[in-house]
Coordinates of C-alpha atoms in Angstrom, one line a residue:
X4 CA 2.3 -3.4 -8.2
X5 CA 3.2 -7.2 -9.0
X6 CA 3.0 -9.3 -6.4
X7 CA 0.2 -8.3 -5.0
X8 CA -2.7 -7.9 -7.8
X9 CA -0.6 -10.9 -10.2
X10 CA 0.1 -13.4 -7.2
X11 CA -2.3 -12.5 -4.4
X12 CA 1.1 -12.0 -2.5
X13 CA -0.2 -8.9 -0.9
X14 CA 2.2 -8.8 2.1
X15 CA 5.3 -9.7 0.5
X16 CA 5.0 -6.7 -2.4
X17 CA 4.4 -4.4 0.9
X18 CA 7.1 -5.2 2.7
X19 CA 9.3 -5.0 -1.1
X20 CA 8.3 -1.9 -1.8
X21 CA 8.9 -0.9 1.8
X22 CA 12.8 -2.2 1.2
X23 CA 12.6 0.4 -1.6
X24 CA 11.5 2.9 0.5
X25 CA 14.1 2.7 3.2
X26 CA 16.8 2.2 0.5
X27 CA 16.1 6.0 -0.7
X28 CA 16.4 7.5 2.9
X29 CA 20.1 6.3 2.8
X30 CA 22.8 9.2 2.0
X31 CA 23.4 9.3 -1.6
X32 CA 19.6 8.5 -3.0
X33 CA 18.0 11.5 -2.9
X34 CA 17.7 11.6 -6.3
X35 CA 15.3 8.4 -6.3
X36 CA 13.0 9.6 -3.6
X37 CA 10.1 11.6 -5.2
X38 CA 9.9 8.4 -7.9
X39 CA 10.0 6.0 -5.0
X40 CA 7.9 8.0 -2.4
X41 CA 5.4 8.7 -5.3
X42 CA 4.8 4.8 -6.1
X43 CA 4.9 3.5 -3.2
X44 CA 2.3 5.9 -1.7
X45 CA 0.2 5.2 -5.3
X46 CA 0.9 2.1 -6.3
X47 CA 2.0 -0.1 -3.1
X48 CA 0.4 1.1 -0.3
X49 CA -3.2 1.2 -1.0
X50 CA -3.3 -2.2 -1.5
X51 CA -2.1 -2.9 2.3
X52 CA -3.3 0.1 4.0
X53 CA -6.4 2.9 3.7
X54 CA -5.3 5.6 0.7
X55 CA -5.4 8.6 3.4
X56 CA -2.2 6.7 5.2
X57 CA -0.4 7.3 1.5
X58 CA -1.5 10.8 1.5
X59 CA 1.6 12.2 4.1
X60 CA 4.1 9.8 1.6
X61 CA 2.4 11.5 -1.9
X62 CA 3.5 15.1 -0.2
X63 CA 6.5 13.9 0.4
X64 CA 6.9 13.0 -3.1
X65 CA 5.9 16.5 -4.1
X66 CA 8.2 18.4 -1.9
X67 CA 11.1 16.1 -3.1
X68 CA 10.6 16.7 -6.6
X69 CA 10.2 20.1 -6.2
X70 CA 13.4 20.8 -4.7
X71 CA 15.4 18.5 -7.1
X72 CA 13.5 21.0 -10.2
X73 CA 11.8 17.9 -10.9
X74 CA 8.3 20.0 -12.1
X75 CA 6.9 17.8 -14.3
X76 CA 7.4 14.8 -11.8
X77 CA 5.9 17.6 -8.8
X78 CA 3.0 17.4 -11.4
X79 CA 2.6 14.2 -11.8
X80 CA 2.6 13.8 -7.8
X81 CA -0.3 16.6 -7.6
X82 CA -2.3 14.8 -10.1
X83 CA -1.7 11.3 -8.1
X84 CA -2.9 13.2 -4.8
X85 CA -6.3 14.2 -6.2
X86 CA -6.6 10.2 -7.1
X87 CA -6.2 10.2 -3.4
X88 CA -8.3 12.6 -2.4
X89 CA -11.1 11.2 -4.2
X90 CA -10.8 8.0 -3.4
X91 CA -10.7 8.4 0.1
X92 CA -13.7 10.5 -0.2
X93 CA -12.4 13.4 1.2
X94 CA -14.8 16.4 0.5
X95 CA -15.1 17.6 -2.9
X96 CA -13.9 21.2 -2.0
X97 CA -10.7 19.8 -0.4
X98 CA -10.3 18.3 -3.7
X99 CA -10.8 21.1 -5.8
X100 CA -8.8 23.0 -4.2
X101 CA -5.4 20.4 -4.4
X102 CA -6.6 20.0 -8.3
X103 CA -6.3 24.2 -9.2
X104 CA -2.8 23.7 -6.8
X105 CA -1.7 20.9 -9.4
X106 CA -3.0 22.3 -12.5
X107 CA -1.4 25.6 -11.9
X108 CA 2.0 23.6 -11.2
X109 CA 1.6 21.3 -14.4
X110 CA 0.4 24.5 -16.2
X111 CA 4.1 26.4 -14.9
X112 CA 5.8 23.1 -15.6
X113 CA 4.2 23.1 -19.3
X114 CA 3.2 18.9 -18.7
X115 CA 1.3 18.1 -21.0
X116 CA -0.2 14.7 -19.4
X117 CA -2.2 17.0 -17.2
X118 CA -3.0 20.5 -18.5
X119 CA -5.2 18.8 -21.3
X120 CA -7.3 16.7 -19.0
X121 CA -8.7 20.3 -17.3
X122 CA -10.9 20.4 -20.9
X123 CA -10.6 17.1 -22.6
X124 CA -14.8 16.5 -21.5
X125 CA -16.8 19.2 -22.2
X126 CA -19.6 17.7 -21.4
X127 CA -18.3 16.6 -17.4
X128 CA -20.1 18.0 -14.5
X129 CA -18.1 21.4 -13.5
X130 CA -17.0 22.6 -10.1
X131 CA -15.7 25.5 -11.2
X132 CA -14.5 26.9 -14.9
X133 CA -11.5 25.5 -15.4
X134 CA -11.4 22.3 -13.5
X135 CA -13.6 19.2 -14.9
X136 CA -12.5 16.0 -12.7
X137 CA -13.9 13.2 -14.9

């Protein structure tokens, strides 16, 4: 997130965030792995590898806030995944279909960061009722 886009240093922020990464797979940091797996997957990776290779790491993230009750951070993760899926061009179906998933999680987890964004343009193009992605 630094070194890479500040300093050109690319590599170097990879292979840092990768310490990170291994660091939370060690016994007694569980509690840091959806945060970690989450940013590294949206924030670090992409700018060393394609965004689909992030995608296995962002459901990672998910299922590791999940089971720590972390909902609002499971949330968050959903809502990072459709960044994915769009940006990798993935088909828009696929993506509306992951976006309802997450909005009906953020919706049961009552965050508030993503339940507005479902009607904050009325005017966006629609693929279904409830679910504008602009």
């Amino acid at each position: 997130m630094i070194a890479g886009p500040n300093f050109g240093n690319y590599q170097d922020g990879f292979r840092f965030g990768q310490l990170g990464y291994e660091l939370v797979e060690k016994p007694r940091l569980e509690a840091f792995q959806a945060r970690t797996y989450a940013l590294f997957g949206s924030h670090v990776m992409p700018w060393a590898k394609h965004v689909r290779t992030c995608r296995n790491l962002l459901h990672r993230a998910f299922e590791a806030a999940n089971e720590a009750g972390d909902l609002v951070f499971a949330a968050a993760t959903c809502s990072t995944l459709n960044t994915n899926l769009l940006a990798a061009g993935d088909p828009l179906t696929e993506v509306q279909r992951e976006a309802e998933l997450g909005l009906e999680i953020a919706q049961k987890a009552r965050f508030g960061l993503v339940t507005p964004q479902a009607g904050a343009y009325p005017d966006a193009p629609r693929l279904n009722p409830e679910i504008r992605l602009l």
